[in-house]
mmCIF file of C-alpha atoms in Angstrom:
data_model
loop_
_atom_site.group_PDB
_atom_site.id
_atom_site.type_symbol
_atom_site.label_atom_id
_atom_site.label_comp_id
_atom_site.label_asym_id
_atom_site.label_seq_id
_atom_site.Cartn_x
_atom_site.Cartn_y
_atom_site.Cartn_z
ATOM 1 C CA MET A 1 163.854 -14.255 231.168
ATOM 2 C CA LYS A 2 161.752 -14.595 228.071
ATOM 3 C CA ASN A 3 160.338 -11.264 226.709
ATOM 4 C CA ASN A 4 156.430 -11.486 226.234
ATOM 5 C CA THR A 5 156.470 -8.166 224.433
ATOM 6 C CA THR A 6 155.497 -8.461 220.798
ATOM 7 C CA GLU A 7 156.320 -5.556 218.452
ATOM 8 C CA LYS A 8 153.504 -4.455 215.940
ATOM 9 C CA THR A 9 154.092 -5.752 212.613
ATOM 10 C CA PRO A 10 153.544 -3.034 209.852
ATOM 11 C CA THR A 11 150.722 -3.828 207.593
ATOM 12 C CA THR A 12 153.135 -3.784 204.552
ATOM 13 C CA GLN A 13 154.844 -6.740 205.694
ATOM 14 C CA SER A 14 151.864 -8.938 206.228
ATOM 15 C CA HIS A 15 149.734 -7.763 203.508
ATOM 16 C CA LYS A 16 151.828 -6.877 200.661
ATOM 17 C CA LEU A 17 149.607 -5.787 197.764
ATOM 18 C CA THR A 18 150.364 -7.141 194.172
ATOM 19 C CA LYS A 19 149.827 -5.826 190.718
ATOM 20 C CA LYS A 20 146.831 -7.864 190.260
ATOM 21 C CA ASP A 21 145.209 -6.297 193.282
ATOM 22 C CA ILE A 22 145.812 -2.922 191.900
ATOM 23 C CA ARG A 23 144.683 -3.730 188.446
ATOM 24 C CA SER A 24 141.382 -5.339 189.927
ATOM 25 C CA ALA A 25 140.756 -2.069 191.651
ATOM 26 C CA ASN A 26 141.458 -0.060 188.743
ATOM 27 C CA LEU A 27 139.275 -1.978 186.301
ATOM 28 C CA ARG A 28 136.423 -1.744 188.898
ATOM 29 C CA TRP A 29 136.985 2.019 189.076
ATOM 30 C CA ILE A 30 137.028 2.559 185.351
ATOM 31 C CA PHE A 31 133.889 0.461 184.383
ATOM 32 C CA THR A 32 131.704 0.807 187.693
ATOM 33 C CA SER A 33 132.563 3.935 189.362
ATOM 34 C CA ALA A 34 129.381 5.744 188.549
ATOM 35 C CA LEU A 35 126.850 2.761 188.024
ATOM 36 C CA SER A 36 125.726 3.264 191.624
ATOM 37 C CA TRP A 37 125.519 7.179 191.710
ATOM 38 C CA ASN A 38 123.026 8.387 193.944
ATOM 39 C CA TYR A 39 121.953 11.727 195.422
ATOM 40 C CA GLU A 40 123.008 10.883 198.933
ATOM 41 C CA THR A 41 126.524 9.761 198.593
ATOM 42 C CA MET A 42 127.245 10.244 194.881
ATOM 43 C CA MET A 43 130.047 8.063 193.884
ATOM 44 C CA ALA A 44 130.598 6.494 197.079
ATOM 45 C CA PRO A 45 129.123 3.042 196.361
ATOM 46 C CA GLY A 46 131.382 2.824 193.131
ATOM 47 C CA TYR A 47 134.437 3.992 195.176
ATOM 48 C CA VAL A 48 133.949 1.291 197.911
ATOM 49 C CA GLY A 49 133.148 -1.250 195.275
ATOM 50 C CA SER A 50 136.460 -0.653 193.492
ATOM 51 C CA GLN A 51 138.246 -0.820 196.753
ATOM 52 C CA MET A 52 137.060 -4.075 197.657
ATOM 53 C CA PRO A 53 140.074 -6.244 196.381
ATOM 54 C CA ILE A 54 142.153 -4.001 198.345
ATOM 55 C CA LEU A 55 140.056 -4.094 201.507
ATOM 56 C CA ARG A 56 139.904 -7.840 201.388
ATOM 57 C CA LYS A 57 143.616 -8.183 201.190
ATOM 58 C CA LEU A 58 144.531 -5.679 203.878
ATOM 59 C CA TYR A 59 141.708 -6.445 206.318
ATOM 60 C CA GLY A 60 140.407 -9.799 205.425
ATOM 61 C CA ASP A 61 141.463 -11.445 208.621
ATOM 62 C CA LYS A 62 140.527 -8.480 210.973
ATOM 63 C CA PRO A 63 136.540 -8.076 210.510
ATOM 64 C CA GLU A 64 136.336 -5.133 212.866
ATOM 65 C CA ASP A 65 138.974 -3.126 210.618
ATOM 66 C CA MET A 66 137.194 -4.294 207.694
ATOM 67 C CA LYS A 67 133.633 -2.845 208.794
ATOM 68 C CA LYS A 68 135.481 0.363 209.995
ATOM 69 C CA MET A 69 137.242 0.963 206.691
ATOM 70 C CA MET A 70 134.096 0.259 204.495
ATOM 71 C CA ARG A 71 132.392 2.742 206.582
ATOM 72 C CA VAL A 72 134.945 5.306 205.904
ATOM 73 C CA GLN A 73 134.961 4.448 202.231
ATOM 74 C CA SER A 74 131.278 4.552 201.883
ATOM 75 C CA GLU A 75 131.294 8.199 202.917
ATOM 76 C CA TYR A 76 130.207 11.176 200.567
ATOM 77 C CA PHE A 77 132.528 11.175 197.509
ATOM 78 C CA ASN A 78 132.314 12.828 194.090
ATOM 79 C CA THR A 79 134.647 13.678 191.406
ATOM 80 C CA SER A 80 135.555 13.243 187.947
ATOM 81 C CA PRO A 81 135.403 9.604 186.812
ATOM 82 C CA HIS A 82 138.480 10.046 184.506
ATOM 83 C CA MET A 83 140.623 11.306 187.534
ATOM 84 C CA GLY A 84 139.116 9.555 190.441
ATOM 85 C CA SER A 85 141.711 6.696 189.938
ATOM 86 C CA ILE A 86 144.492 9.149 191.129
ATOM 87 C CA ILE A 87 142.619 9.628 194.480
ATOM 88 C CA GLN A 88 142.112 5.923 194.864
ATOM 89 C CA GLY A 89 145.875 5.194 194.182
ATOM 90 C CA VAL A 90 146.959 7.583 196.812
ATOM 91 C CA ASP A 91 144.345 6.017 199.193
ATOM 92 C CA ILE A 92 145.647 2.486 198.488
ATOM 93 C CA ALA A 93 149.198 3.448 199.206
ATOM 94 C CA LEU A 94 148.250 5.119 202.432
ATOM 95 C CA GLU A 95 146.223 1.967 203.490
ATOM 96 C CA GLU A 96 149.205 -0.401 202.574
ATOM 97 C CA LYS A 97 151.605 1.817 204.605
ATOM 98 C CA GLU A 98 149.567 2.602 207.680
ATOM 99 C CA GLY A 99 146.669 0.191 207.741
ATOM 100 C CA ILE A 100 143.410 1.193 209.600
ATOM 101 C CA ASP A 101 145.607 4.062 211.157
ATOM 102 C CA SER A 102 145.320 5.840 207.791
ATOM 103 C CA VAL A 103 141.562 6.602 208.162
ATOM 104 C CA ASP A 104 142.248 10.218 208.906
ATOM 105 C CA GLY A 105 144.776 10.744 206.075
ATOM 106 C CA ILE A 106 142.204 8.934 203.787
ATOM 107 C CA ARG A 107 139.437 11.193 204.543
ATOM 108 C CA GLY A 108 141.737 14.308 203.952
ATOM 109 C CA VAL A 109 143.009 13.114 200.715
ATOM 110 C CA LYS A 110 139.340 12.307 199.302
ATOM 111 C CA THR A 111 137.932 15.596 200.646
ATOM 112 C CA GLY A 112 140.890 17.684 199.625
ATOM 113 C CA LEU A 113 141.181 16.201 195.931
ATOM 114 C CA MET A 114 137.780 15.472 194.853
ATOM 115 C CA GLY A 115 136.973 18.940 194.149
ATOM 116 C CA PRO A 116 140.007 20.086 192.155
ATOM 117 C CA PHE A 117 140.176 16.764 190.293
ATOM 118 C CA ALA A 118 136.489 16.942 189.531
ATOM 119 C CA ALA A 119 137.044 20.497 187.998
ATOM 120 C CA VAL A 120 140.320 19.324 185.821
ATOM 121 C CA GLY A 121 138.805 16.092 184.851
ATOM 122 C CA ASP A 122 135.207 17.341 183.787
ATOM 123 C CA THR A 123 136.993 20.195 181.890
ATOM 124 C CA LEU A 124 139.900 18.547 180.133
ATOM 125 C CA LEU A 125 138.371 15.067 179.564
ATOM 126 C CA GLY A 126 134.700 15.369 180.074
ATOM 127 C CA THR A 127 133.942 18.595 178.249
ATOM 128 C CA VAL A 128 136.978 19.500 176.041
ATOM 129 C CA GLN A 129 137.626 16.231 174.410
ATOM 130 C CA SER A 130 133.932 15.633 173.870
ATOM 131 C CA THR A 131 133.654 19.120 172.359
ATOM 132 C CA ILE A 132 136.733 18.917 170.250
ATOM 133 C CA PHE A 133 136.371 15.301 168.928
ATOM 134 C CA GLY A 134 132.695 15.186 169.105
ATOM 135 C CA ALA A 135 132.304 18.437 166.810
ATOM 136 C CA ILE A 136 134.979 17.090 164.392
ATOM 137 C CA ALA A 137 133.458 13.499 164.158
ATOM 138 C CA SER A 138 129.954 15.345 163.713
ATOM 139 C CA TYR A 139 131.274 17.481 160.926
ATOM 140 C CA MET A 140 132.747 14.401 159.211
ATOM 141 C CA ALA A 141 129.613 12.401 159.392
ATOM 142 C CA LEU A 142 127.533 15.355 158.050
ATOM 143 C CA LYS A 143 130.019 15.126 155.104
ATOM 144 C CA GLY A 144 129.230 11.426 154.585
ATOM 145 C CA ASN A 145 132.699 10.367 155.930
ATOM 146 C CA PRO A 146 132.380 7.292 158.063
ATOM 147 C CA PHE A 147 135.679 7.992 159.731
ATOM 148 C CA GLY A 148 134.063 10.476 162.014
ATOM 149 C CA ALA A 149 132.392 7.535 164.073
ATOM 150 C CA ILE A 150 135.814 5.626 164.270
ATOM 151 C CA LEU A 151 137.381 8.837 165.260
ATOM 152 C CA TRP A 152 134.841 9.426 168.187
ATOM 153 C CA MET A 153 135.581 5.822 169.466
ATOM 154 C CA VAL A 154 139.247 6.045 169.077
ATOM 155 C CA ALA A 155 139.308 9.204 171.243
ATOM 156 C CA LEU A 156 137.237 7.528 173.946
ATOM 157 C CA GLY A 157 139.533 4.639 173.845
ATOM 158 C CA ILE A 158 142.533 6.784 174.402
ATOM 159 C CA ILE A 159 140.704 8.400 177.290
ATOM 160 C CA TYR A 160 140.136 5.011 178.925
ATOM 161 C CA ILE A 161 143.669 3.667 178.319
ATOM 162 C CA TRP A 162 145.260 6.862 179.802
ATOM 163 C CA SER A 163 142.789 6.755 182.808
ATOM 164 C CA TYR A 164 144.018 3.018 183.208
ATOM 165 C CA THR A 165 147.679 4.375 183.711
ATOM 166 C CA TRP A 166 146.936 6.583 186.538
ATOM 167 C CA MET A 167 146.089 4.446 189.509
ATOM 168 C CA PRO A 168 149.209 2.393 189.202
ATOM 169 C CA PHE A 169 151.278 5.621 189.045
ATOM 170 C CA ALA A 170 149.463 7.347 191.816
ATOM 171 C CA TYR A 171 149.869 4.168 193.861
ATOM 172 C CA LYS A 172 153.739 4.243 193.332
ATOM 173 C CA GLN A 173 154.178 8.004 193.969
ATOM 174 C CA GLY A 174 151.546 7.974 197.063
ATOM 175 C CA VAL A 175 151.279 11.323 198.808
ATOM 176 C CA ASN A 176 154.143 12.922 196.908
ATOM 177 C CA LEU A 177 151.851 12.931 194.007
ATOM 178 C CA VAL A 178 149.453 15.371 195.541
ATOM 179 C CA THR A 179 151.862 17.866 196.822
ATOM 180 C CA SER A 180 153.706 18.048 193.362
ATOM 181 C CA MET A 181 150.413 18.345 191.467
ATOM 182 C CA SER A 182 148.457 20.723 193.715
ATOM 183 C CA SER A 183 150.216 23.902 192.141
ATOM 184 C CA LYS A 184 149.435 23.013 188.762
ATOM 185 C CA LEU A 185 145.730 22.088 188.991
ATOM 186 C CA ASN A 186 144.410 25.562 188.374
ATOM 187 C CA ALA A 187 146.765 26.404 185.603
ATOM 188 C CA LEU A 188 145.759 23.069 183.721
ATOM 189 C CA THR A 189 141.934 23.778 184.314
ATOM 190 C CA ASP A 190 142.280 27.418 182.843
ATOM 191 C CA SER A 191 144.351 25.992 179.860
ATOM 192 C CA ALA A 192 141.897 23.293 179.115
ATOM 193 C CA THR A 193 138.900 25.898 179.326
ATOM 194 C CA LEU A 194 140.667 28.185 177.127
ATOM 195 C CA LEU A 195 141.420 25.418 174.515
ATOM 196 C CA GLY A 196 137.820 24.339 174.603
ATOM 197 C CA VAL A 197 136.438 27.748 174.071
ATOM 198 C CA THR A 198 138.736 28.459 171.160
ATOM 199 C CA VAL A 199 137.880 25.048 169.387
ATOM 200 C CA VAL A 200 134.298 25.640 169.918
ATOM 201 C CA GLY A 201 134.417 29.152 168.411
ATOM 202 C CA ALA A 202 136.576 27.971 165.434
ATOM 203 C CA LEU A 203 133.945 25.121 164.760
ATOM 204 C CA ILE A 204 130.788 27.506 164.772
ATOM 205 C CA PRO A 205 130.902 28.567 161.246
ATOM 206 C CA THR A 206 131.710 25.148 160.183
ATOM 207 C CA VAL A 207 129.252 23.103 161.644
ATOM 208 C CA ILE A 208 126.388 25.348 161.899
ATOM 209 C CA THR A 209 124.529 26.624 158.750
ATOM 210 C CA LEU A 210 122.324 29.695 158.864
ATOM 211 C CA LYS A 211 121.436 32.075 156.006
ATOM 212 C CA ILE A 212 118.871 34.522 155.208
ATOM 213 C CA PRO A 213 117.510 34.341 151.593
ATOM 214 C CA LEU A 214 115.530 37.688 151.757
ATOM 215 C CA ILE A 215 116.102 40.022 148.752
ATOM 216 C CA PHE A 216 115.290 43.681 149.003
ATOM 217 C CA ARG A 217 114.358 45.261 145.573
ATOM 218 C CA ALA A 218 113.941 48.819 144.505
ATOM 219 C CA GLY A 219 113.314 49.228 140.937
ATOM 220 C CA LYS A 220 116.062 47.468 139.020
ATOM 221 C CA VAL A 221 118.417 47.294 142.021
ATOM 222 C CA SER A 222 118.310 44.244 144.318
ATOM 223 C CA MET A 223 120.179 43.726 147.533
ATOM 224 C CA LYS A 224 120.639 40.170 149.401
ATOM 225 C CA LEU A 225 120.319 40.589 153.048
ATOM 226 C CA GLN A 226 122.721 37.737 153.541
ATOM 227 C CA ASP A 227 125.520 39.620 151.679
ATOM 228 C CA ILE A 228 125.286 42.697 154.190
ATOM 229 C CA PHE A 229 125.713 40.352 156.975
ATOM 230 C CA ASN A 230 128.611 38.722 155.263
ATOM 231 C CA GLN A 231 130.366 42.070 154.654
ATOM 232 C CA ILE A 232 129.737 42.943 158.439
ATOM 233 C CA MET A 233 131.477 39.624 159.521
ATOM 234 C CA PRO A 234 131.516 36.278 157.778
ATOM 235 C CA SER A 235 129.451 33.565 159.471
ATOM 236 C CA LEU A 236 127.953 36.129 161.695
ATOM 237 C CA LEU A 237 124.345 34.543 161.630
ATOM 238 C CA PRO A 238 125.683 31.207 163.209
ATOM 239 C CA VAL A 239 127.718 33.089 166.073
ATOM 240 C CA LEU A 240 124.390 35.124 166.605
ATOM 241 C CA LEU A 241 122.464 32.043 166.764
ATOM 242 C CA VAL A 242 125.034 30.212 169.400
ATOM 243 C CA ALA A 243 125.117 33.419 171.483
ATOM 244 C CA PHE A 244 121.186 33.298 171.446
ATOM 245 C CA ILE A 245 121.237 29.822 172.834
ATOM 246 C CA TYR A 246 123.704 30.523 175.405
ATOM 247 C CA TRP A 247 121.431 33.526 176.497
ATOM 248 C CA LEU A 248 118.374 31.214 176.634
ATOM 249 C CA LEU A 249 120.403 28.655 178.812
ATOM 250 C CA ASP A 250 121.017 31.501 181.368
ATOM 251 C CA ARG A 251 117.050 31.842 181.596
ATOM 252 C CA LYS A 252 115.202 30.747 184.568
ATOM 253 C CA HIS A 253 113.687 27.366 184.184
ATOM 254 C CA MET A 254 115.419 26.678 181.016
ATOM 255 C CA ASN A 255 117.772 23.667 180.349
ATOM 256 C CA SER A 256 119.674 22.233 177.292
ATOM 257 C CA THR A 257 116.691 19.974 176.297
ATOM 258 C CA ARG A 258 114.208 22.995 176.364
ATOM 259 C CA ALA A 259 116.534 25.165 174.478
ATOM 260 C CA THR A 260 116.970 22.418 171.954
ATOM 261 C CA TRP A 261 113.129 22.037 171.243
ATOM 262 C CA PHE A 262 112.784 25.869 171.211
ATOM 263 C CA VAL A 263 115.357 26.315 168.641
ATOM 264 C CA LEU A 264 113.877 23.371 166.467
ATOM 265 C CA VAL A 265 110.670 24.650 166.550
ATOM 266 C CA LEU A 266 111.666 28.263 165.902
ATOM 267 C CA ALA A 267 113.935 27.092 162.737
ATOM 268 C CA ILE A 268 110.925 25.069 161.245
ATOM 269 C CA ILE A 269 108.528 28.195 161.569
ATOM 270 C CA LEU A 270 111.046 30.716 160.207
ATOM 271 C CA PHE A 271 112.114 28.111 157.377
ATOM 272 C CA ASN A 272 108.608 27.820 156.147
ATOM 273 C CA LEU A 273 108.105 31.489 156.420
ATOM 274 C CA LYS A 274 111.136 31.804 154.075
ATOM 275 C CA ILE A 275 112.932 33.804 156.471
ATOM 276 C CA VAL A 276 115.912 31.519 157.135
ATOM 277 C CA ALA A 277 117.374 28.922 154.992
#
């Protein structure tokens, strides 16, 4: 008697992803992940757009599954653009293995990782590297060294190349990557923050120049106010200026743009009054 029962074929057997598919999704994420950023779903349009090569390959012959998965991938998503490819790599691994049945797992991975990865990526690759290489490049440019601009472009290039390697790695490692990295995220974030603060503190007296040219005279005795500050602590005025700016940024209705204009106008006034140099 002929058995009419058919076994369900796993998605991985009928729709095997190739390196070309992963590369296409990877490049889309790197260059377009934040182009459609919006206040409602944040980076969701960029995410589903970068996933389209994968979705077409896995669900191209199943319109209803395609619609369902596109709705899932269009849900709210926001993380660091430098590390979002890791989440997408795990997502792709789940979809290839379980197909449309991976919906709940995908939602869990995206929801659980986008926050921690945003903290790590924005701190380590968004803030720290910009602070370190940006400050060094700016200082070199102030000294007339054109290598400053080259250094900045090289630093950005390294970040993009580094980010490009993460999606294939996350795709191969799958869910195991999530469990192995979860315990290290906080330590990595704290270390990156400490590094950034240390570098910024060290660069303050190098990049910021602020002196007081006032001289007090009593008979034949003269005293330079700047020498007094130097005896208290070298480069004390630049440190106080940075502390003042941080204090300004903590005020209500104050942002970085307003703080910049305030300090600029204040510097012009004090310079013309011969109070600072």
